[in-house]
Amino acid sequence: MNLERNARLKVVLIDTRNPLNIGAAARAMSNFGFFELRLVSPYDVAFREAVSAVGAADVVKSAAVYPDVASAVRDCSLVVGATGLGHRQMQHPLHRLEKAGRLIRRHLESANAALLFGSEKFGLSNSDVAHCHWLAHIPTRPDHDSMNLAQAVAVCLYELIRHPSAARRLPEPAEAATGEEVQRFTQLLEDLLQVSGYTDYDLAKNGSDKTHRLVRRLHLRARDASVWTGMLRQILWKIRNP
Amino acid sequence: MNLERNARLKVVLIDTRNPLNIGAAARAMSNFGFFELRLVSPYDVAFREAVSAVGAADVVKSAAVYPDVASAVRDCSLVVGATGLGHRQMQHPLHRLEKAGRLIRRHLESANAALLFGSEKFGLSNSDVAHCHWLAHIPTRPDHDSMNLAQAVAVCLYELIRHPSAARRLPEPAEAATGEEVQRFTQLLEDLLQVSGYTDYDLAKNGSDKTHRLVRRLHLRARDASVWTGMLRQILWKIRNP
């Protein structure tokens, strides 16, 4: 998470009616490492007291209030409006969030950007949109594209911190069982099958290959393999010592 | 949006305390085209009456209630738990959401999968996690990784419908101005510069190239170009007819 880059993004909520939504948006910001919240004429001026969202306090406390959009984006060289598809007729450039995220991230490498969200009920107004270089569209279902405000904020910010190559930088997986451990397990299983009279696999023919493949497909972890072999050993002992 | 594939995903909310969160999660599901909500022992049995989230009614109405996780995931061949990093010590495989989304999408091509979300306060319990093949982790800030329940649902579902190549399938951009329109604009600009005595560009030398490049960089749209040329024409007329 690149907090230095994130700090160049200003999240601007315009005409927000419900202070709980301000808190919920602030929580999503904090979750994803964005801290600069700007509010343009929030409906409830006492929003700071009304906010109860977990972990949102710091972001809300430092939020700045502006009388209009122009002053809220004054220091931003890129202004993007988050919107449903309703604004398509406005002839404003529109990018799906996947692409919008890439463009915004690139801009944030060196300069400030603002991401605008309109009111819960009406979204961005035409005059809000006029401040935007372009619009970002979360790819919702056309039949139901009105998102909850804070959920829209969360999804947009997730796209910004999302890392395409993150899958390659996963925490180390739990250690896999070694071939020896798997072999020990397989041998015990075969012993068990034999003493218990299981005849579907003919171990003298290709049955042993089958058990090997069967066990391989378990993708046993080291820790689990020793537990399993202990269990099998005990079961085997019980059969041999009834 | 592949609704057939989406239909194979079951969103499972476990021990949800606040029915408003059920409604908010249902709204996110509807936004992203997922409709099968399963509730394991919700705290408020009257949740259907309490839900007020916009557009969530259908999803909530058809939600099924289960007494335990096992019965809620009975028809699913992949069970994934959404979690913060708190469960890492549990030796359960953990994938960042970027990768988790890819794995779940692939599974949904042919089979059912369940995505589990724990209670608002405690997340997934150890016994919930025991039902999971692996865990999905939304890459939140380690210092504040507790997300709002419905926001977590929204972000996970967005990752599932997200399309890496969507940027290439954008709605048609507004029509760009033709070379002729741009040329007309440029000519008017040069006329204006000349009559107004602007001398920074020497039009007789390479100044004309400069104005051309300057105008090109505006990336004028067809509709706007005609407005601009109208404006310049009027200004030019005024200068010539003071």
Short mmCIF file of C-alpha atoms in Angstrom, two decimals:
data_model
loop_
_atom_site.label_atom_id
_atom_site.label_comp_id
_atom_site.label_asym_id
_atom_site.label_seq_id
_atom_site.Cartn_x
_atom_site.Cartn_y
_atom_site.Cartn_z
CA MET A 1 0.00 0.00 0.00
CA ASN A 2 1.59 3.22 -1.22
CA LEU A 3 0.49 5.74 1.42
CA GLU A 4 2.51 8.55 -0.15
CA ARG A 5 0.66 8.13 -3.41
CA ASN A 6 -2.66 7.64 -1.63
CA ALA A 7 -2.18 10.96 0.19
CA ARG A 8 -2.51 12.80 -3.15
CA LEU A 9 -6.09 11.60 -3.54
CA LYS A 10 -8.82 13.81 -2.14
CA VAL A 11 -12.17 12.11 -1.62
CA VAL A 12 -14.88 14.74 -2.11
CA LEU A 13 -18.42 14.07 -0.89
CA ILE A 14 -20.92 16.59 -2.23
CA ASP A 15 -24.23 17.47 -0.55
CA THR A 16 -24.19 14.33 1.59
CA ARG A 17 -27.50 14.08 3.43
CA ASN A 18 -26.83 11.41 6.04
CA PRO A 19 -23.85 11.88 8.37
CA LEU A 20 -23.74 8.10 8.90
CA ASN A 21 -22.75 7.82 5.25
CA ILE A 22 -19.89 10.25 5.85
CA GLY A 23 -18.72 8.00 8.66
CA ALA A 24 -19.10 4.85 6.56
CA ALA A 25 -17.16 6.44 3.69
CA ALA A 26 -14.45 7.56 6.12
CA ARG A 27 -14.16 4.01 7.43
CA ALA A 28 -13.64 2.65 3.92
CA MET A 29 -11.01 5.36 3.35
CA SER A 30 -9.16 4.35 6.48
CA ASN A 31 -9.39 0.65 5.54
CA PHE A 32 -7.69 1.33 2.23
CA GLY A 33 -5.21 3.95 3.45
CA PHE A 34 -6.75 7.19 2.19
CA PHE A 35 -7.08 9.97 4.72
CA GLU A 36 -8.06 13.23 3.06
CA LEU A 37 -11.81 13.67 3.11
CA ARG A 38 -13.39 16.86 1.78
CA LEU A 39 -17.04 17.71 2.25
CA VAL A 40 -18.91 20.17 0.06
CA SER A 41 -21.91 21.64 1.89
CA PRO A 42 -22.85 18.55 3.92
CA TYR A 43 -26.50 18.64 4.90
CA ASP A 44 -25.85 18.03 8.57
CA VAL A 45 -23.26 20.50 9.82
CA ALA A 46 -22.98 18.49 13.05
CA PHE A 47 -21.75 15.47 11.08
CA ARG A 48 -18.65 15.11 13.24
CA GLU A 49 -20.78 14.27 16.28
CA ALA A 50 -23.07 11.91 14.38
CA VAL A 51 -20.35 9.68 13.05
CA SER A 52 -20.02 6.30 14.72
CA ALA A 53 -18.33 4.11 12.10
CA VAL A 54 -15.51 1.97 13.46
CA GLY A 55 -12.09 3.49 12.83
CA ALA A 56 -13.50 6.48 10.98
CA ALA A 57 -12.89 9.05 13.72
CA ASP A 58 -9.50 10.29 12.55
CA VAL A 59 -10.55 10.76 8.95
CA VAL A 60 -13.78 12.52 9.92
CA LYS A 61 -12.06 14.73 12.48
CA SER A 62 -9.62 16.05 9.91
CA ALA A 63 -12.21 16.38 7.13
CA ALA A 64 -12.39 19.86 5.61
CA VAL A 65 -15.66 21.53 4.66
CA TYR A 66 -15.96 23.62 1.49
CA PRO A 67 -18.75 25.88 0.25
CA ASP A 68 -18.51 24.65 -3.35
CA VAL A 69 -16.85 22.10 -5.62
CA ALA A 70 -14.47 24.63 -7.17
CA SER A 71 -12.78 25.37 -3.85
CA ALA A 72 -12.70 21.69 -2.87
CA VAL A 73 -10.72 20.71 -5.99
CA ARG A 74 -8.59 23.84 -6.31
CA ASP A 75 -5.28 22.01 -5.73
CA CYS A 76 -6.15 19.00 -7.91
CA SER A 77 -4.98 18.68 -11.50
CA LEU A 78 -7.32 15.76 -12.15
CA VAL A 79 -10.95 15.74 -11.11
CA VAL A 80 -12.98 12.56 -11.59
CA GLY A 81 -16.66 12.09 -10.86
CA ALA A 82 -17.99 8.70 -9.73
CA THR A 83 -21.32 8.06 -11.34
CA GLY A 84 -23.91 5.59 -12.55
CA LEU A 85 -24.64 5.46 -16.23
CA GLY A 86 -27.22 8.26 -15.97
CA HIS A 87 -24.71 10.87 -17.07
CA ARG A 88 -23.83 9.24 -20.35
CA GLN A 89 -26.04 11.62 -22.26
CA MET A 90 -23.95 14.50 -20.97
CA GLN A 91 -21.23 13.97 -23.55
CA HIS A 92 -18.69 13.78 -20.78
CA PRO A 93 -15.94 11.18 -21.21
CA LEU A 94 -16.76 8.06 -19.21
CA HIS A 95 -14.41 5.26 -18.17
CA ARG A 96 -15.28 1.98 -16.52
CA LEU A 97 -13.73 1.79 -13.06
CA GLU A 98 -11.11 -0.75 -14.14
CA LYS A 99 -9.62 1.81 -16.53
CA ALA A 100 -10.42 4.82 -14.38
CA GLY A 101 -8.40 3.30 -11.57
CA ARG A 102 -5.38 2.90 -13.80
CA LEU A 103 -5.61 6.50 -15.00
CA ILE A 104 -6.06 7.91 -11.51
CA ARG A 105 -3.20 5.82 -10.09
CA ARG A 106 -0.90 7.07 -12.82
CA HIS A 107 -1.87 10.67 -12.08
CA LEU A 108 -1.31 10.19 -8.34
CA GLU A 109 2.30 9.22 -8.99
CA SER A 110 3.12 12.90 -9.27
CA ALA A 111 0.07 15.08 -8.65
CA ASN A 112 -3.15 15.54 -6.69
CA ALA A 113 -6.45 14.14 -7.90
CA ALA A 114 -10.00 14.51 -6.58
CA LEU A 115 -12.64 11.79 -6.68
CA LEU A 116 -16.15 13.23 -6.44
CA PHE A 117 -19.27 11.53 -5.10
CA GLY A 118 -22.69 13.18 -5.32
CA SER A 119 -25.55 13.06 -2.84
CA GLU A 120 -27.23 9.79 -1.88
CA LYS A 121 -30.39 10.62 -3.73
CA PHE A 122 -29.31 12.51 -6.83
CA GLY A 123 -25.67 11.65 -7.42
CA LEU A 124 -23.55 14.30 -9.14
CA SER A 125 -25.40 17.31 -10.51
CA ASN A 126 -24.69 18.75 -13.93
CA SER A 127 -22.72 21.59 -12.37
CA ASP A 128 -20.68 19.08 -10.31
CA VAL A 129 -19.90 17.16 -13.48
CA ALA A 130 -18.74 20.35 -15.17
CA HIS A 131 -15.78 20.35 -12.76
CA CYS A 132 -14.75 16.85 -13.82
CA HIS A 133 -12.20 15.98 -16.45
CA TRP A 134 -14.05 12.72 -16.88
CA LEU A 135 -16.39 10.33 -15.12
CA ALA A 136 -15.73 6.91 -13.60
CA HIS A 137 -18.44 4.29 -13.82
CA ILE A 138 -18.63 1.34 -11.44
CA PRO A 139 -19.78 -1.54 -13.66
CA THR A 140 -23.06 -2.24 -11.90
CA ARG A 141 -26.08 -3.96 -13.38
CA PRO A 142 -27.85 -1.48 -15.66
CA ASP A 143 -31.21 -2.36 -14.06
CA HIS A 144 -29.90 -1.41 -10.63
CA ASP A 145 -26.95 0.91 -10.85
CA SER A 146 -27.64 3.09 -7.83
CA MET A 147 -25.10 2.12 -5.22
CA ASN A 148 -24.98 2.92 -1.55
CA LEU A 149 -22.67 5.94 -1.21
CA ALA A 150 -20.10 4.44 1.12
CA GLN A 151 -20.11 1.14 -0.78
CA ALA A 152 -19.31 3.09 -3.95
CA VAL A 153 -16.45 4.81 -2.13
CA ALA A 154 -15.17 1.45 -0.88
CA VAL A 155 -15.27 -0.13 -4.34
CA CYS A 156 -13.51 2.84 -6.01
CA LEU A 157 -10.77 2.95 -3.39
CA TYR A 158 -10.30 -0.81 -3.59
CA GLU A 159 -9.75 -0.46 -7.34
CA LEU A 160 -7.11 2.21 -6.59
CA ILE A 161 -5.12 0.05 -4.15
CA ARG A 162 -5.75 -3.16 -6.06
CA HIS A 163 -2.57 -4.72 -7.35
CA PRO A 164 -2.76 -6.90 -10.45
CA SER A 165 0.37 -8.78 -9.52
CA ALA A 166 -0.62 -9.16 -5.87
CA ALA A 167 -1.39 -12.81 -6.50
CA ARG A 168 2.32 -13.36 -6.97
CA ARG A 169 3.19 -11.74 -3.68
CA LEU A 170 1.01 -13.79 -1.39
CA PRO A 171 2.01 -14.68 2.13
CA GLU A 172 3.97 -17.91 2.11
CA PRO A 173 1.60 -20.85 1.90
CA ALA A 174 1.74 -23.35 4.71
CA GLU A 175 4.50 -25.83 4.06
CA ALA A 176 3.49 -28.77 1.87
CA ALA A 177 4.23 -32.28 2.99
CA THR A 178 7.44 -33.72 1.55
CA GLY A 179 7.46 -36.69 -0.77
CA GLU A 180 8.71 -38.84 2.10
CA GLU A 181 5.80 -37.84 4.32
CA VAL A 182 3.34 -38.50 1.53
CA GLN A 183 5.00 -41.85 0.88
CA ARG A 184 4.74 -42.80 4.56
CA PHE A 185 1.05 -41.91 4.53
CA THR A 186 0.48 -43.87 1.35
CA GLN A 187 2.26 -46.94 2.70
CA LEU A 188 0.17 -46.87 5.86
CA LEU A 189 -2.99 -46.50 3.79
CA GLU A 190 -2.05 -49.50 1.66
CA ASP A 191 -1.26 -51.55 4.77
CA LEU A 192 -4.65 -50.59 6.14
CA LEU A 193 -6.46 -51.49 2.93
CA GLN A 194 -4.75 -54.83 2.91
CA VAL A 195 -5.45 -55.78 6.52
CA SER A 196 -9.02 -54.57 6.28
CA GLY A 197 -9.71 -56.60 3.15
CA TYR A 198 -10.42 -53.72 0.75
CA THR A 199 -10.44 -55.26 -2.75
CA ASP A 200 -11.41 -52.45 -5.15
CA TYR A 201 -7.76 -51.63 -5.70
CA ASP A 202 -5.59 -54.64 -6.52
CA LEU A 203 -2.39 -53.48 -4.91
CA ALA A 204 -0.37 -56.16 -6.62
CA LYS A 205 -1.38 -54.77 -10.01
CA ASN A 206 -1.88 -51.01 -10.61
CA GLY A 207 -3.75 -50.45 -7.33
CA SER A 208 -0.67 -49.02 -5.71
CA ASP A 209 -0.40 -46.34 -8.39
CA LYS A 210 -4.01 -45.53 -7.73
CA THR A 211 -3.47 -45.05 -4.02
CA HIS A 212 -0.45 -42.89 -4.72
CA ARG A 213 -2.43 -40.64 -7.04
CA LEU A 214 -5.31 -40.59 -4.61
CA VAL A 215 -3.08 -39.38 -1.79
CA ARG A 216 -1.24 -36.88 -3.99
CA ARG A 217 -4.53 -35.23 -4.80
CA LEU A 218 -4.99 -34.45 -1.11
CA HIS A 219 -2.18 -31.88 -1.33
CA LEU A 220 -1.28 -32.67 2.28
CA ARG A 221 0.48 -30.06 4.35
CA ALA A 222 3.50 -31.03 6.42
CA ARG A 223 1.75 -30.45 9.72
CA ASP A 224 -1.37 -32.35 8.65
CA ALA A 225 0.57 -35.23 7.13
CA SER A 226 2.10 -36.19 10.46
CA VAL A 227 -1.33 -36.03 12.11
CA TRP A 228 -2.78 -38.28 9.42
CA THR A 229 0.00 -40.83 9.58
CA GLY A 230 -0.46 -40.92 13.36
CA MET A 231 -4.15 -41.60 12.89
CA LEU A 232 -3.59 -44.32 10.30
CA ARG A 233 -0.92 -45.92 12.43
CA GLN A 234 -3.30 -46.08 15.37
CA ILE A 235 -6.11 -47.54 13.25
CA LEU A 236 -3.72 -50.09 11.81
CA TRP A 237 -2.56 -51.05 15.31
CA LYS A 238 -6.17 -51.48 16.42
CA ILE A 239 -6.94 -53.79 13.52
CA ARG A 240 -3.86 -55.85 14.22
CA ASN A 241 -4.61 -55.88 17.96
CA PRO A 242 -8.35 -56.30 18.23
CA MET B 1 -22.11 -9.28 -16.65
CA ASN B 2 -22.48 -13.05 -16.71
CA LEU B 3 -25.68 -13.60 -14.72
CA GLU B 4 -25.67 -17.34 -15.35
CA ARG B 5 -22.24 -17.64 -13.78
CA ASN B 6 -23.17 -15.23 -10.99
CA ALA B 7 -26.17 -17.39 -10.10
CA ARG B 8 -23.82 -20.14 -8.97
CA LEU B 9 -22.45 -17.96 -6.19
CA LYS B 10 -24.16 -18.14 -2.81
CA VAL B 11 -23.45 -15.22 -0.49
CA VAL B 12 -23.61 -16.54 3.07
CA LEU B 13 -23.91 -14.12 6.00
CA ILE B 14 -23.30 -15.80 9.34
CA ASP B 15 -24.65 -14.55 12.69
CA THR B 16 -25.38 -11.08 11.29
CA ARG B 17 -26.45 -8.81 14.15
CA ASN B 18 -27.90 -5.80 12.37
CA PRO B 19 -30.66 -6.38 9.81
CA LEU B 20 -29.71 -3.10 8.11
CA ASN B 21 -26.43 -4.75 7.19
CA ILE B 22 -28.35 -7.61 5.58
CA GLY B 23 -30.22 -5.04 3.51
CA ALA B 24 -27.04 -3.18 2.60
CA ALA B 25 -25.32 -6.42 1.56
CA ALA B 26 -28.38 -7.38 -0.50
CA ARG B 27 -28.24 -4.02 -2.27
CA ALA B 28 -24.59 -4.57 -3.22
CA MET B 29 -25.52 -8.05 -4.47
CA SER B 30 -28.27 -6.63 -6.65
CA ASN B 31 -25.94 -3.89 -7.94
CA PHE B 32 -23.46 -6.49 -9.13
CA GLY B 33 -25.96 -9.08 -10.33
CA PHE B 34 -25.83 -11.69 -7.54
CA PHE B 35 -29.16 -12.79 -6.16
CA GLU B 36 -28.77 -15.78 -3.88
CA LEU B 37 -28.40 -14.69 -0.28
CA ARG B 38 -28.20 -17.25 2.53
CA LEU B 39 -28.40 -16.35 6.18
CA VAL B 40 -27.07 -18.55 8.94
CA SER B 41 -28.84 -17.85 12.24
CA PRO B 42 -29.34 -14.10 11.79
CA TYR B 43 -29.69 -12.35 15.11
CA ASP B 44 -32.92 -10.56 14.20
CA VAL B 45 -35.41 -13.09 12.84
CA ALA B 46 -37.59 -10.19 11.64
CA PHE B 47 -34.84 -9.02 9.31
CA ARG B 48 -37.14 -9.04 6.29
CA GLU B 49 -39.25 -6.27 7.79
CA ALA B 50 -36.27 -4.19 8.92
CA VAL B 51 -34.55 -3.96 5.56
CA SER B 52 -34.76 -0.59 3.88
CA ALA B 53 -31.83 -0.55 1.46
CA VAL B 54 -32.72 0.68 -2.01
CA GLY B 55 -33.25 -2.15 -4.48
CA ALA B 56 -32.53 -4.85 -1.92
CA ALA B 57 -36.10 -6.05 -1.46
CA ASP B 58 -36.05 -8.88 -4.01
CA VAL B 59 -32.79 -10.35 -2.77
CA VAL B 60 -33.86 -10.15 0.87
CA LYS B 61 -37.30 -11.58 0.17
CA SER B 62 -35.84 -14.66 -1.44
CA ALA B 63 -33.06 -15.09 1.13
CA ALA B 64 -33.00 -18.50 2.78
CA VAL B 65 -32.27 -19.01 6.46
CA TYR B 66 -30.16 -21.93 7.69
CA PRO B 67 -29.47 -23.22 11.19
CA ASP B 68 -25.76 -23.80 10.55
CA VAL B 69 -22.98 -23.30 8.02
CA ALA B 70 -22.90 -26.93 6.93
CA SER B 71 -26.47 -26.83 5.64
CA ALA B 72 -25.94 -23.42 4.01
CA VAL B 73 -23.04 -24.66 1.89
CA ARG B 74 -24.29 -28.21 1.26
CA ASP B 75 -24.60 -27.74 -2.54
CA CYS B 76 -21.33 -25.82 -2.95
CA SER B 77 -18.12 -27.50 -4.07
CA LEU B 78 -16.04 -24.47 -3.14
CA VAL B 79 -16.43 -22.60 0.15
CA VAL B 80 -14.43 -19.41 0.66
CA GLY B 81 -14.36 -17.29 3.80
CA ALA B 82 -13.86 -13.52 3.57
CA THR B 83 -11.63 -12.38 6.38
CA GLY B 84 -9.17 -9.88 7.75
CA LEU B 85 -5.65 -11.00 8.43
CA GLY B 86 -6.55 -12.21 11.93
CA HIS B 87 -6.96 -15.78 10.76
CA ARG B 88 -3.46 -16.15 9.34
CA GLN B 89 -2.31 -18.07 12.36
CA MET B 90 -4.94 -20.70 11.64
CA GLN B 91 -2.80 -22.35 8.97
CA HIS B 92 -5.66 -22.04 6.55
CA PRO B 93 -4.69 -21.13 2.99
CA LEU B 94 -5.19 -17.41 2.39
CA HIS B 95 -5.41 -15.57 -0.93
CA ARG B 96 -5.50 -11.85 -1.54
CA LEU B 97 -8.80 -10.86 -3.10
CA GLU B 98 -7.25 -10.25 -6.53
CA LYS B 99 -6.30 -13.90 -6.76
CA ALA B 100 -9.29 -15.19 -4.81
CA GLY B 101 -11.59 -13.54 -7.36
CA ARG B 102 -9.85 -15.32 -10.21
CA LEU B 103 -10.11 -18.69 -8.48
CA ILE B 104 -13.78 -18.22 -7.57
CA ARG B 105 -14.70 -17.03 -11.07
CA ARG B 106 -13.06 -20.08 -12.57
CA HIS B 107 -14.96 -22.36 -10.22
CA LEU B 108 -18.26 -20.63 -11.00
CA GLU B 109 -17.85 -21.50 -14.67
CA SER B 110 -19.14 -24.97 -13.87
CA ALA B 111 -20.08 -25.32 -10.21
CA ASN B 112 -21.54 -23.63 -7.13
CA ALA B 113 -19.41 -21.71 -4.70
CA ALA B 114 -20.20 -20.09 -1.35
CA LEU B 115 -18.66 -16.88 -0.08
CA LEU B 116 -18.89 -16.61 3.72
CA PHE B 117 -18.97 -13.45 5.80
CA GLY B 118 -18.90 -13.56 9.60
CA SER B 119 -20.65 -11.35 12.10
CA GLU B 120 -20.01 -7.60 12.25
CA LYS B 121 -18.16 -7.82 15.51
CA PHE B 122 -16.24 -11.08 15.37
CA GLY B 123 -15.93 -12.04 11.71
CA LEU B 124 -15.72 -15.73 10.95
CA SER B 125 -15.36 -18.06 13.90
CA ASN B 126 -12.92 -20.95 13.96
CA SER B 127 -15.73 -23.38 13.32
CA ASP B 128 -16.96 -21.28 10.36
CA VAL B 129 -13.44 -21.30 8.92
CA ALA B 130 -13.31 -25.10 9.24
CA HIS B 131 -15.96 -25.23 6.49
CA CYS B 132 -13.81 -23.18 4.10
CA HIS B 133 -11.46 -24.54 1.48
CA TRP B 134 -9.51 -21.33 1.83
CA LEU B 135 -9.83 -17.72 2.92
CA ALA B 136 -10.00 -14.54 0.86
CA HIS B 137 -8.38 -11.41 2.22
CA ILE B 138 -9.37 -7.93 1.13
CA PRO B 139 -6.05 -6.05 1.05
CA THR B 140 -6.88 -3.47 3.70
CA ARG B 141 -4.41 -1.50 5.77
CA PRO B 142 -3.02 -3.80 8.48
CA ASP B 143 -3.61 -1.10 11.10
CA HIS B 144 -7.31 -0.98 10.22
CA ASP B 145 -8.45 -4.12 8.51
CA SER B 146 -11.93 -4.38 9.98
CA MET B 147 -14.32 -3.49 7.19
CA ASN B 148 -18.00 -2.68 7.33
CA LEU B 149 -19.83 -5.93 6.48
CA ALA B 150 -21.77 -4.71 3.45
CA GLN B 151 -18.76 -2.78 2.13
CA ALA B 152 -16.75 -6.00 2.30
CA VAL B 153 -19.51 -7.77 0.38
CA ALA B 154 -19.55 -4.98 -2.23
CA VAL B 155 -15.77 -5.07 -2.72
CA CYS B 156 -15.66 -8.88 -3.02
CA LEU B 157 -18.51 -8.96 -5.54
CA TYR B 158 -16.95 -6.13 -7.53
CA GLU B 159 -13.77 -8.18 -7.79
CA LEU B 160 -15.87 -11.09 -9.10
CA ILE B 161 -17.56 -9.07 -11.87
CA ARG B 162 -14.49 -6.97 -12.58
CA HIS B 163 -13.21 -7.45 -16.08
CA PRO B 164 -9.51 -6.85 -16.75
CA SER B 165 -10.14 -6.14 -20.40
CA ALA B 166 -13.17 -3.93 -19.74
CA ALA B 167 -11.09 -0.90 -20.53
CA ARG B 168 -11.06 -2.04 -24.12
CA ARG B 169 -14.83 -2.38 -24.26
CA LEU B 170 -15.82 1.09 -23.16
CA PRO B 171 -18.91 2.81 -24.45
CA GLU B 172 -18.07 4.73 -27.61
CA PRO B 173 -16.38 7.98 -26.72
CA ALA B 174 -18.05 11.16 -27.86
CA GLU B 175 -17.16 11.82 -31.47
CA ALA B 176 -13.87 13.62 -31.92
CA ALA B 177 -13.67 16.66 -34.13
CA THR B 178 -12.53 15.94 -37.68
CA GLY B 179 -9.31 17.28 -39.10
CA GLU B 180 -11.31 19.80 -41.09
CA GLU B 181 -13.04 21.14 -37.99
CA VAL B 182 -9.76 21.36 -36.13
CA GLN B 183 -8.21 23.13 -39.14
CA ARG B 184 -11.07 25.63 -39.26
CA PHE B 185 -10.59 26.37 -35.58
CA THR B 186 -6.84 26.74 -35.99
CA GLN B 187 -7.23 29.12 -38.93
CA LEU B 188 -9.62 31.30 -36.96
CA LEU B 189 -7.23 31.32 -34.02
CA GLU B 190 -4.35 32.39 -36.25
CA ASP B 191 -6.49 35.14 -37.79
CA LEU B 192 -7.36 36.30 -34.32
CA LEU B 193 -3.75 36.27 -33.16
CA GLN B 194 -2.78 38.28 -36.20
CA VAL B 195 -5.45 40.94 -35.92
CA SER B 196 -4.95 41.25 -32.18
CA GLY B 197 -1.19 41.77 -32.55
CA TYR B 198 -0.05 38.64 -30.69
CA THR B 199 3.65 38.30 -31.44
CA ASP B 200 4.93 35.36 -29.34
CA TYR B 201 4.29 33.02 -32.25
CA ASP B 202 5.76 34.19 -35.54
CA LEU B 203 3.14 32.74 -37.86
CA ALA B 204 5.30 33.34 -40.90
CA LYS B 205 8.01 31.10 -39.44
CA ASN B 206 7.16 28.01 -37.33
CA GLY B 207 4.43 29.76 -35.37
CA SER B 208 1.74 28.12 -37.44
CA ASP B 209 3.04 24.67 -36.53
CA LYS B 210 2.91 25.73 -32.93
CA THR B 211 -0.72 26.79 -33.11
CA HIS B 212 -1.59 23.56 -34.85
CA ARG B 213 0.03 21.50 -32.15
CA LEU B 214 -1.53 23.69 -29.49
CA VAL B 215 -5.00 23.09 -30.89
CA ARG B 216 -4.43 19.37 -31.45
CA ARG B 217 -3.65 18.99 -27.80
CA LEU B 218 -7.15 20.20 -26.96
CA HIS B 219 -8.57 16.94 -28.33
CA LEU B 220 -11.68 18.82 -29.41
CA ARG B 221 -14.93 16.96 -29.74
CA ALA B 222 -17.07 17.46 -32.83
CA ARG B 223 -19.85 19.17 -30.92
CA ASP B 224 -17.48 21.45 -29.02
CA ALA B 225 -15.40 22.34 -32.09
CA SER B 226 -18.34 24.01 -33.80
CA VAL B 227 -19.13 25.96 -30.63
CA TRP B 228 -15.52 27.12 -30.38
CA THR B 229 -15.28 28.19 -34.00
CA GLY B 230 -18.52 30.11 -33.54
CA MET B 231 -17.02 31.92 -30.57
CA LEU B 232 -13.75 32.72 -32.34
CA ARG B 233 -15.64 33.92 -35.40
CA GLN B 234 -17.66 36.29 -33.28
CA ILE B 235 -14.59 37.63 -31.48
CA LEU B 236 -12.80 38.09 -34.80
CA TRP B 237 -15.80 39.96 -36.17
CA LYS B 238 -15.82 42.22 -33.12
CA ILE B 239 -12.15 43.05 -33.51
CA ARG B 240 -12.66 43.84 -37.17
CA ASN B 241 -15.80 45.83 -36.47
CA PRO B 242 -15.04 47.72 -33.31
#
